[in-house]
XYZ file of C-alpha atoms in Angstrom:
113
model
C 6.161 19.494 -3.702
C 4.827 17.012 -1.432
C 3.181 13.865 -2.967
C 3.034 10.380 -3.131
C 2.804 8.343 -6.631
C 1.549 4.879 -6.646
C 2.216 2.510 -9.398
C 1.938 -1.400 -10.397
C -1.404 -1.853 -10.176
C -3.588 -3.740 -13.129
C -5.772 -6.906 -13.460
C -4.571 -10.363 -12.062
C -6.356 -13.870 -11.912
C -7.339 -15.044 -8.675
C -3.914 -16.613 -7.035
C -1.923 -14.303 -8.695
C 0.628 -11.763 -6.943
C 1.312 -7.836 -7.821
C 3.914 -5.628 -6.168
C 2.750 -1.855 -5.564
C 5.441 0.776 -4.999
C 5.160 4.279 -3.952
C 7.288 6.729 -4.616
C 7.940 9.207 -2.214
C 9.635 12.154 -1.300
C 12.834 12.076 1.146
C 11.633 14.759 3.689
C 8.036 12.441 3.619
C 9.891 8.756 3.444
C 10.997 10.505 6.717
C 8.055 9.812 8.186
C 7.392 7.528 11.346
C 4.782 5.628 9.394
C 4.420 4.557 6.113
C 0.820 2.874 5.025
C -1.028 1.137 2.276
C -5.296 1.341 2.518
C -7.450 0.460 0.092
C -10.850 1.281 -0.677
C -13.753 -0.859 -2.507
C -16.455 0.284 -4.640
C -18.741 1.098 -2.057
C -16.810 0.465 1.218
C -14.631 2.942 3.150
C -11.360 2.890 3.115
C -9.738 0.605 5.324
C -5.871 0.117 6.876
C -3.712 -2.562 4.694
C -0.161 -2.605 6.047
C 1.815 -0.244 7.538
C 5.206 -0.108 8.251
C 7.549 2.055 10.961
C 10.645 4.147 10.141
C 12.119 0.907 12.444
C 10.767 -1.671 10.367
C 7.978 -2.540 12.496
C 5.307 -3.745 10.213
C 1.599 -4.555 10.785
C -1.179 -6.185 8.496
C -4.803 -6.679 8.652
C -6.135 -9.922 9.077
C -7.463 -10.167 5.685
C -3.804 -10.050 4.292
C -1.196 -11.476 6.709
C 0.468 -13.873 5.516
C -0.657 -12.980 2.187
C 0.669 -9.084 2.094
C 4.384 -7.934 2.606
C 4.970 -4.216 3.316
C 8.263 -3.226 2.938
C 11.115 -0.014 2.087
C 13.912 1.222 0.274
C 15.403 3.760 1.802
C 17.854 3.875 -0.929
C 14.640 4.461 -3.472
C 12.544 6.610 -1.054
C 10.072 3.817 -1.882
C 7.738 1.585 0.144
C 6.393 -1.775 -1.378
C 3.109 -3.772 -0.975
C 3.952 -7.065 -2.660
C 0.343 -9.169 -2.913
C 0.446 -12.500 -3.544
C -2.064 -15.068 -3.249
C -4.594 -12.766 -4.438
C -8.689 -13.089 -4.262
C -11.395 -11.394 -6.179
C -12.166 -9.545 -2.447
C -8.811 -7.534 -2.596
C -10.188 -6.101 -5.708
C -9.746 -2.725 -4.667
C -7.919 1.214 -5.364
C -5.068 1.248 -3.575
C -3.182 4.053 -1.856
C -0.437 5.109 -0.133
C -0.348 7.014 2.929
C 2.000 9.503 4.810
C -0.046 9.735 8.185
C 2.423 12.335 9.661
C 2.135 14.318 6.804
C -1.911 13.171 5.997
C -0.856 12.785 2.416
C -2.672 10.184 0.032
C -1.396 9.148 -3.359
C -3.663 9.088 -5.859
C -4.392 5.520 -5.786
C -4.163 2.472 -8.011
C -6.577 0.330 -9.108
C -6.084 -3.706 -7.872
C -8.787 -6.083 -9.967
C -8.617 -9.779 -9.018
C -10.698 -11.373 -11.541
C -10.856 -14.619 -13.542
């Protein structure tokens, strides 16, 4: 089965820091590009991070320097470690296989005080 499952998401106080993983399976860890989105109440969903089979990484400008995409091959697992965090990254976050168009079934990110 092809799938992506998301995990480590939960409430945090402004300044805070979470790490998301998302567990994924070898033949779709495979893939060129690995991403995180993440969707508001309201908004569309909109690119995070992404990260190459190379390494190459990329960030909106919302979250650089804040956001840190990253992989374990060994773990078939990619990473979004937030720190730094603000009440406007509140968001559902998901994982993305864009080779494959597979989403994870998201996880919800509250920054609140």
């Amino acid at each position: 089965q092809v799938q992506l499952v998301e995990s480590g998401g939960g409430l945090v106080q402004p300044g805070g820091s979470l790490r998301l993983s998302c567990a994924t399976s070898g033949s779709i860890f495979s893939s060129f590009v690995m991403a995180w989105y993440r969707q508001a109440s309201g908004n569309q969903r909109e690119l995070v991070a992404s990260i190459s089979r190379g390494g190459s990484t990329s960030y909106a400008d919302s979250v650089k320097g804040r956001f840190t995409i990253s992989r374990d091959n060994a773990k078939n697992t990619v990473y979004l470690q937030m720190n730094s965090l603000k009440p406007e990254d509140t968001a559902v976050y998901y994982c993305y296989a864009p080779q494959y168009t597979v989403w994870g079934q998201g996880t919800q990110v509250t920054v609140s005080s």
